[in-house]
Coordinates of C-alpha atoms in Angstrom, one line a residue:
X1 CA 15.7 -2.7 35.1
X2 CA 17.5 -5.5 32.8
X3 CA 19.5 -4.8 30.1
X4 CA 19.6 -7.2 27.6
X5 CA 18.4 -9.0 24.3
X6 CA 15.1 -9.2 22.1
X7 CA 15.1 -11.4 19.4
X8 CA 12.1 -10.9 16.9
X9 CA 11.2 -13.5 14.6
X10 CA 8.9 -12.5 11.2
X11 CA 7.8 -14.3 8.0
X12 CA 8.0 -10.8 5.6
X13 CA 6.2 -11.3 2.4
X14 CA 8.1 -11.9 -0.2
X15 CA 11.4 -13.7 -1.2
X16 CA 14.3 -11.3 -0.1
X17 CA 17.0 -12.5 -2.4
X18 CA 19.7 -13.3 -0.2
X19 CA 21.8 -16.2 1.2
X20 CA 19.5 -18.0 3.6
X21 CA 21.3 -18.3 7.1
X22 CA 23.4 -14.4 6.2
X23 CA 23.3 -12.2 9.5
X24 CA 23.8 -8.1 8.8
X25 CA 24.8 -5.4 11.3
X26 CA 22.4 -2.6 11.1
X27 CA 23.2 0.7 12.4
X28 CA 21.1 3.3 13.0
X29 CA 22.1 6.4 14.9
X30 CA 24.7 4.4 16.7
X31 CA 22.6 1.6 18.2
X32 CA 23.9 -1.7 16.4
X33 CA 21.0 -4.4 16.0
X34 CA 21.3 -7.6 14.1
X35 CA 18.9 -9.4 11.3
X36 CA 19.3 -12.4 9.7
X37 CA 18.4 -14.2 6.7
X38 CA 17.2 -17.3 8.6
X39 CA 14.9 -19.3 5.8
X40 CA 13.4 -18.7 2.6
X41 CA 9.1 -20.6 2.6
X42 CA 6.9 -21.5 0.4
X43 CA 3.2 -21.3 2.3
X44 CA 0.2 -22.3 0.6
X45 CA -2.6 -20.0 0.1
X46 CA -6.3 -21.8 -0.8
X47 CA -8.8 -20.1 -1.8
X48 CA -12.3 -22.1 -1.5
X49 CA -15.6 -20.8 -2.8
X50 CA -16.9 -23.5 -1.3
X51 CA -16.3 -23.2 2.1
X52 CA -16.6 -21.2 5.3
X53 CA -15.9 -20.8 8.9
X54 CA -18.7 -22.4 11.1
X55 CA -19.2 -21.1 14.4
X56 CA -20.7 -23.1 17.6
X57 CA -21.1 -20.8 20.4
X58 CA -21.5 -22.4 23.8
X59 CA -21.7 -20.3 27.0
X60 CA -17.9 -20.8 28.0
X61 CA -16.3 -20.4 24.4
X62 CA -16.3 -20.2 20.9
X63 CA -15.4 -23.2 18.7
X64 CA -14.7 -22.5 14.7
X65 CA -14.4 -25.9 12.3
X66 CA -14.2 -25.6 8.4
X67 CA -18.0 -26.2 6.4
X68 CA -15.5 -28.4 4.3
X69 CA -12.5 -29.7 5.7
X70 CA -11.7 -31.9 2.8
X71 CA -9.1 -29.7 1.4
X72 CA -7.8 -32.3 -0.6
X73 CA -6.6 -31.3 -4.5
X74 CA -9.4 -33.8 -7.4
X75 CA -7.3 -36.3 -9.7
X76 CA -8.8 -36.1 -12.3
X77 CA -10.3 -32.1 -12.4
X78 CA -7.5 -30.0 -12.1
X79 CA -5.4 -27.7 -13.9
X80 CA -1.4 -27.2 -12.5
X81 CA 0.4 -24.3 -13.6
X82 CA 4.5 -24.6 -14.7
X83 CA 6.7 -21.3 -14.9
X84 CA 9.3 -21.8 -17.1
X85 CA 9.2 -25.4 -16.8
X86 CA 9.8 -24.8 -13.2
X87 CA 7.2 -25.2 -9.6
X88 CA 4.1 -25.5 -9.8
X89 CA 2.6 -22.0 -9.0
X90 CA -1.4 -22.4 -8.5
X91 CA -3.4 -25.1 -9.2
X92 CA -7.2 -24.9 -9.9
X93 CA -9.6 -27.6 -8.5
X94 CA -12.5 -27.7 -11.0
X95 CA -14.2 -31.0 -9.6
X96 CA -17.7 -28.6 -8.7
X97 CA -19.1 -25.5 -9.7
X98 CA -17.6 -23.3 -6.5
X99 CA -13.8 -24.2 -7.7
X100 CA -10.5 -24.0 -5.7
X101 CA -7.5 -22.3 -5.9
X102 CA -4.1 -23.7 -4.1
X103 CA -1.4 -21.0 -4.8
X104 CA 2.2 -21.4 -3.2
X105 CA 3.5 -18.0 -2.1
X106 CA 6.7 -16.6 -0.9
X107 CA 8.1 -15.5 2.2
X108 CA 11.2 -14.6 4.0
X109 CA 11.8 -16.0 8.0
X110 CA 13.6 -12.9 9.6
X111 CA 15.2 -12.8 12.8
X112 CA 16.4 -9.6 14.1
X113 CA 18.1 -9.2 17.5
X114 CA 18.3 -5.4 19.1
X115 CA 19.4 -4.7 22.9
X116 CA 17.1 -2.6 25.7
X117 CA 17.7 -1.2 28.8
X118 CA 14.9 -2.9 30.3
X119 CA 14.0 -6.6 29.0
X120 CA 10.7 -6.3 31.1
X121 CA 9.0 -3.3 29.2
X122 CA 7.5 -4.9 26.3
X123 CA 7.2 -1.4 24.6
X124 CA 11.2 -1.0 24.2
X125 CA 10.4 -4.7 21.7
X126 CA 8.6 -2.6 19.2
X127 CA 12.3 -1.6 17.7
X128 CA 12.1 -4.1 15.7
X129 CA 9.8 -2.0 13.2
X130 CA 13.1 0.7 12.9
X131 CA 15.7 -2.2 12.2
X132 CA 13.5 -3.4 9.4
X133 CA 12.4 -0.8 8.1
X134 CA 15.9 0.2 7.5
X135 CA 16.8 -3.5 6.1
X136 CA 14.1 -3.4 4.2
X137 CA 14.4 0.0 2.8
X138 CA 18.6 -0.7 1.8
X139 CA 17.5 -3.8 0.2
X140 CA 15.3 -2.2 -2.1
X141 CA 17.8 0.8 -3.2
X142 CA 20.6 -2.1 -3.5
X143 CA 18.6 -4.3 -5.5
X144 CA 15.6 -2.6 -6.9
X145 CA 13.4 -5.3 -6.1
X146 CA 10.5 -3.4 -6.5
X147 CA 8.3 -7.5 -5.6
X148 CA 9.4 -6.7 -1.6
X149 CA 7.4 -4.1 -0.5
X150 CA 7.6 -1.5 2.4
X151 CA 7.0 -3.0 6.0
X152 CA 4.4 0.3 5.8
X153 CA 3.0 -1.0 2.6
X154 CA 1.8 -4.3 3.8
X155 CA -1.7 -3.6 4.3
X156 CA -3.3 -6.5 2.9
X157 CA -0.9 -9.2 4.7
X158 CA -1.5 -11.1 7.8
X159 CA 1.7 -10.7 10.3
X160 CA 2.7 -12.7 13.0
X161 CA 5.6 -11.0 15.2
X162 CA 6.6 -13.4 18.0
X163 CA 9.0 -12.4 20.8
X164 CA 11.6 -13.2 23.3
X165 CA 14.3 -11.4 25.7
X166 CA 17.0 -12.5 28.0
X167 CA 18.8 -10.7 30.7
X168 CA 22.5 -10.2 30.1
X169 CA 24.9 -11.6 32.7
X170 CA 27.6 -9.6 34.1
X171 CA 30.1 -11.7 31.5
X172 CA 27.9 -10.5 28.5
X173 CA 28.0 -7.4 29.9
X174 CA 31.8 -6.8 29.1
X175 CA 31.7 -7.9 25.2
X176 CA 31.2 -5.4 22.7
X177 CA 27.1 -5.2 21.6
X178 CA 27.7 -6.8 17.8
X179 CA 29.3 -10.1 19.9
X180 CA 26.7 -10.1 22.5
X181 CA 24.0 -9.6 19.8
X182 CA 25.6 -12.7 17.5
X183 CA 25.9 -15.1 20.4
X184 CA 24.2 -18.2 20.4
X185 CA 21.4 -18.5 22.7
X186 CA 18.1 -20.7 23.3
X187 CA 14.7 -18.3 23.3
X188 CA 11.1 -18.8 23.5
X189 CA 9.4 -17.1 21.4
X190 CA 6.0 -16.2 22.1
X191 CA 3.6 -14.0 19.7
X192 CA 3.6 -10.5 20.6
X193 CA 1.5 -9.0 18.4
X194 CA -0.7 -9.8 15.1
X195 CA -1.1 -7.8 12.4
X196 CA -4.3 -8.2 10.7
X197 CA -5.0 -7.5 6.9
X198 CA -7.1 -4.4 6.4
X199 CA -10.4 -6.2 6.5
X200 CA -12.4 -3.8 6.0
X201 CA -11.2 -4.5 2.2
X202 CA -13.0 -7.6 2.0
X203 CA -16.0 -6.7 3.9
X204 CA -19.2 -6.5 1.8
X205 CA -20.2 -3.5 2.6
X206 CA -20.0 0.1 0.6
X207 CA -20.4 3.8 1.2
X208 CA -22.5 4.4 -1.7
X209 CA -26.9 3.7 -2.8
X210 CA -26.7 0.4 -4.4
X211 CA -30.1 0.9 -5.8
X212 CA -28.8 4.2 -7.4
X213 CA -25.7 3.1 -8.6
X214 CA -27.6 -0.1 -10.3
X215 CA -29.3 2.3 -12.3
X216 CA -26.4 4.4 -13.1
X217 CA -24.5 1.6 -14.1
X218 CA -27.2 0.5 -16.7
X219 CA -27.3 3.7 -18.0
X220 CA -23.6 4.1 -18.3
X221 CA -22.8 0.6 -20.0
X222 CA -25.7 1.8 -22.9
X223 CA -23.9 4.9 -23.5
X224 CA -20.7 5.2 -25.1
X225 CA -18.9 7.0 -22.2
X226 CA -15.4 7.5 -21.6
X227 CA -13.5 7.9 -18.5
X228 CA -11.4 10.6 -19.4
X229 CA -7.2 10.7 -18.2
X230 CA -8.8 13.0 -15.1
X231 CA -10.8 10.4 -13.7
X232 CA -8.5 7.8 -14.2
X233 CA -6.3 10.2 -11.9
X234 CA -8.6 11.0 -9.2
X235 CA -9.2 7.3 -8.9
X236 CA -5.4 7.2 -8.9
X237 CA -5.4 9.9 -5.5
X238 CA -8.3 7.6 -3.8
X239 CA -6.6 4.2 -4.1
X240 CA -3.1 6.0 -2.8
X241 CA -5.3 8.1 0.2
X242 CA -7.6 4.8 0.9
X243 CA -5.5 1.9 0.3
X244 CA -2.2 2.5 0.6
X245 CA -1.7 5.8 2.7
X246 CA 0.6 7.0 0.5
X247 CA -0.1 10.7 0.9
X248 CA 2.7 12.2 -1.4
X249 CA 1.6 10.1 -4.0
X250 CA -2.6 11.4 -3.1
X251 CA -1.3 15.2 -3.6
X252 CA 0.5 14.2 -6.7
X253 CA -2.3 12.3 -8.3
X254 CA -5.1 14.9 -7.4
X255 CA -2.8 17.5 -9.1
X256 CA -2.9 15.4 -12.1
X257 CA -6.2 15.6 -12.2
X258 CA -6.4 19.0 -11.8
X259 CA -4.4 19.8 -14.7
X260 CA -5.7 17.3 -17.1
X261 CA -8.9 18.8 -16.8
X262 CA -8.9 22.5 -16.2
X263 CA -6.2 22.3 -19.4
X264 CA -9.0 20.1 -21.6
X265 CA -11.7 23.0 -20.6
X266 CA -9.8 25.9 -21.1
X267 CA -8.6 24.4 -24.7
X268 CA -12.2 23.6 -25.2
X269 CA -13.4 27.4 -24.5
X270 CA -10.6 28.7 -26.9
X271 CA -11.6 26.3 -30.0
X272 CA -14.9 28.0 -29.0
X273 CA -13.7 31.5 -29.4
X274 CA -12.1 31.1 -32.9
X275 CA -8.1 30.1 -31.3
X276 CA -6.8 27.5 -33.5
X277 CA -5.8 23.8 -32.6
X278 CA -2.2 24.1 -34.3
X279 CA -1.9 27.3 -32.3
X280 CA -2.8 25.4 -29.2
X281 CA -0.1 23.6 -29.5
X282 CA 2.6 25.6 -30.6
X283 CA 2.0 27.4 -27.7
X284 CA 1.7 24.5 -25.8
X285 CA 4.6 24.2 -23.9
X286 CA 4.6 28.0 -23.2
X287 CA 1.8 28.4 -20.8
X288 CA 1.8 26.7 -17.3
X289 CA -0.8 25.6 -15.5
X290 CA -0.2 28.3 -12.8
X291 CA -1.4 30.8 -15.5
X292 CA -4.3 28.9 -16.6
X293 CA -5.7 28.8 -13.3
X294 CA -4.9 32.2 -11.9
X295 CA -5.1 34.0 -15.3
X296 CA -7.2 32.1 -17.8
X297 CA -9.6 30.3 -15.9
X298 CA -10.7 33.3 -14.2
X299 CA -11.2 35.5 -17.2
X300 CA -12.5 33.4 -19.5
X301 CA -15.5 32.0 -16.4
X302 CA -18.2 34.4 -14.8
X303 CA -16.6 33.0 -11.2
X304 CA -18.6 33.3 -7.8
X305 CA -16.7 34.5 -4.9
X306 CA -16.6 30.3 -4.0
X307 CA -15.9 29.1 -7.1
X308 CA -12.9 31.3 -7.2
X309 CA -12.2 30.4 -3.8
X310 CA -11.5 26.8 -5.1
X311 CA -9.7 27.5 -7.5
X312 CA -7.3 29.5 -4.9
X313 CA -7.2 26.0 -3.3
X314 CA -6.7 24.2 -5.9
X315 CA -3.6 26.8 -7.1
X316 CA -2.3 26.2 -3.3
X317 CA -2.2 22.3 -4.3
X318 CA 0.0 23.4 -7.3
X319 CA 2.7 25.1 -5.3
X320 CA 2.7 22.1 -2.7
X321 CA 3.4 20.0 -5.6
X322 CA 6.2 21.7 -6.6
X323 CA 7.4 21.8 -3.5
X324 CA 7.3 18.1 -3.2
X325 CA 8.4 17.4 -7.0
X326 CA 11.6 20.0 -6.7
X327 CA 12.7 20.1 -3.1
X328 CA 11.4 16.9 -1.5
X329 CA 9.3 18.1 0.5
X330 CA 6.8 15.6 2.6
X331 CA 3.2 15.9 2.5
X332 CA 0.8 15.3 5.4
X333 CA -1.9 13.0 5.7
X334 CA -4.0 16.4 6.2
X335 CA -2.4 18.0 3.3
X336 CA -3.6 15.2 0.9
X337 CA -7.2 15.2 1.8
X338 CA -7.3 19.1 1.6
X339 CA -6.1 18.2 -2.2
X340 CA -8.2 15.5 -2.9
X341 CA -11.4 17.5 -1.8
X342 CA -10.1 20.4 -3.4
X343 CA -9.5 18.4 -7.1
X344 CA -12.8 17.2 -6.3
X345 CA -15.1 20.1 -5.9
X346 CA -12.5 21.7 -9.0
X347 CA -13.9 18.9 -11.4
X348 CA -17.6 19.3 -9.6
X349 CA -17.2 23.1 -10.7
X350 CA -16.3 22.6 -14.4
X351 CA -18.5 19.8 -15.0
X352 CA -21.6 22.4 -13.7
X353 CA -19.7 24.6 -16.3
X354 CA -19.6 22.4 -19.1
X355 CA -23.8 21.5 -18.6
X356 CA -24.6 24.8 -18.7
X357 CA -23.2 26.0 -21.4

């Protein structure tokens, strides 16, 4: 074994507002690494509709070339767009019916340095992801720059980590780690891993009948349906489940939904029964939704032993939620699908309710 040196180089998304060419300590349970602020880019991003990757397969390798490589921006049909009078920020390329869009993004070069125990175990290198997440995360509290995003958030961004590590000599040995960490040093840095956008976001595929759904979509666009605050919310829970694994945020929005629904039925059934609607509301604030569902719901519906089952789930989703809201309590990635499925077979159940009334 080697102790010594790895030096991680990023582009994060984003422009991370501080002085290009700063270096910080960062100190996590003792261990001192090192990231600096090495350069603020300016990529460009196009977006072609028409063009694609051609592939020419031979028996040895695989070659990819551009349909179009003329990426080239028209004189004469194109649109450039100022902010504030200041860069360009996209410009659209209107020259032919499939158009193109050239939009400069930002991003922030990071360099962070960490010591190992062993320079020759490339798992020790993957430290890197504790140093920035801790960066990352004391940036955003500091500055609430809400733009720069979790490192566990970036699901839709291509990330290039390249990596190199040097020995220590018996010299560098004897300084204290923030010096040997800060000395200057020549490094080759190689890629060590790629992180890939979640492609399966862009693939065109789907999980439900197309033929079905073409029909259901004619049939809803000649109605004059609303989605109602409930929907909206269990679309809420999917996006934070699916898209951004946010599971706190899946519990929180399913319980939203739960609420916004079972409190519009059981309102509903009371208008029904003679209660009135300036009543309702007086007494608003008065009744919780624990009652509703463990009280109301259950004697105001002819229940099945599953249907009350679910809503016992569904009341189990409720006390996690305070849980979470009042003590900070975490929520697991099985914890949020039990909720979703739960909010979903609760909104299943009143609907059958409400049709067969």
């Amino acid at each position: 074994m080697s102790k010594g040196r790895v030096v991680v180089e990023l582009f994060y998304p984003g422009y991370i507002g501080l002085e290009e060419g700063t270096a910080y300590l960062v100190n996590i349970e003792s261990r001192i690494s090192v990231i600096k602020i090495q350069n603020h880019l300016r990529p460009l991003e196009i977006l072609d509709f028409d063009n694609s990757i051609v592939e020419t397969h031979t028996e040895k390798e695989l070659a990819v070339q551009l349909k179009n490589s003329d990426l080239s921006i028209s004189p004469n049909n194109n649109i450039a767009l100022r902010y504030d009078n200041e860069k360009v920020f996209k410009v659209i390329d209107y020259s032919n019916t499939y158009y193109k869009f050239f939009t400069p993004r930002s991003y922030t070069q990071l360099i962070m340095s960490f010591e190992v125990d062993d320079v020759g175990c490339s798992d020790e290198f993957e430290y890197y992801t504790n140093v920035l997440e801790r960066f990352i995360s004391l940036y955003r509290s500091l500055t609430r720059d809400i733009k720069i995003r979790m490192p566990n958030e970036l699901l839709d961004k291509d990330l290039v980590i390249r990596v190199d590590a040097i020995s220590y000599t018996t010299e560098e040995l004897k300084l204290p780690p923030e010096e040997r960490l800060t000395k200057p040093a020549e490094f080759d840095l190689k890629i060590h891993k790629v992180k890939f956008d979640r492609q399966e976001l862009n693939l065109p595929e789907v999980n439900h009948n197309i033929s079905k759904c073409t029909e259901g979509m004619i049939t809803l666009l000649n109605s004059e349906y609303k989605i109602s605050d409930a929907e909206e919310a269990l679309l809420k829970a999917f996006e934070e489940a699916k898209l951004n694994n946010n599971y706190k945020y899946t519990l929180l929005e399913s319980f939203i939904a739960v609420e916004s629904i079972v409190m519009k039925f059981v309102n509903e059934i009371k208008i029904q029964k003679g209660v009135s609607k300036s009543k309702l509301k007086e007494y608003k604030t008065e009744v919780g939704i624990g009652y509703v569902l463990n009280i109301e719901l259950p004697l105001l519906l002819d229940l099945s032993d599953e249907e009350r089952k679910i809503i016992g789930n569904v009341n189990n989703i409720r006390k996690k939620r305070n849980s979470v809201v009042h003590e900070g309590e975490d929520v697991s990635k099985k914890e949020a699908e039990t909720a979703l499925n739960s909010a979903i077979k609760l909104m299943d159940m009143i609907e059958e309710k409400q049709n067969n009334k």
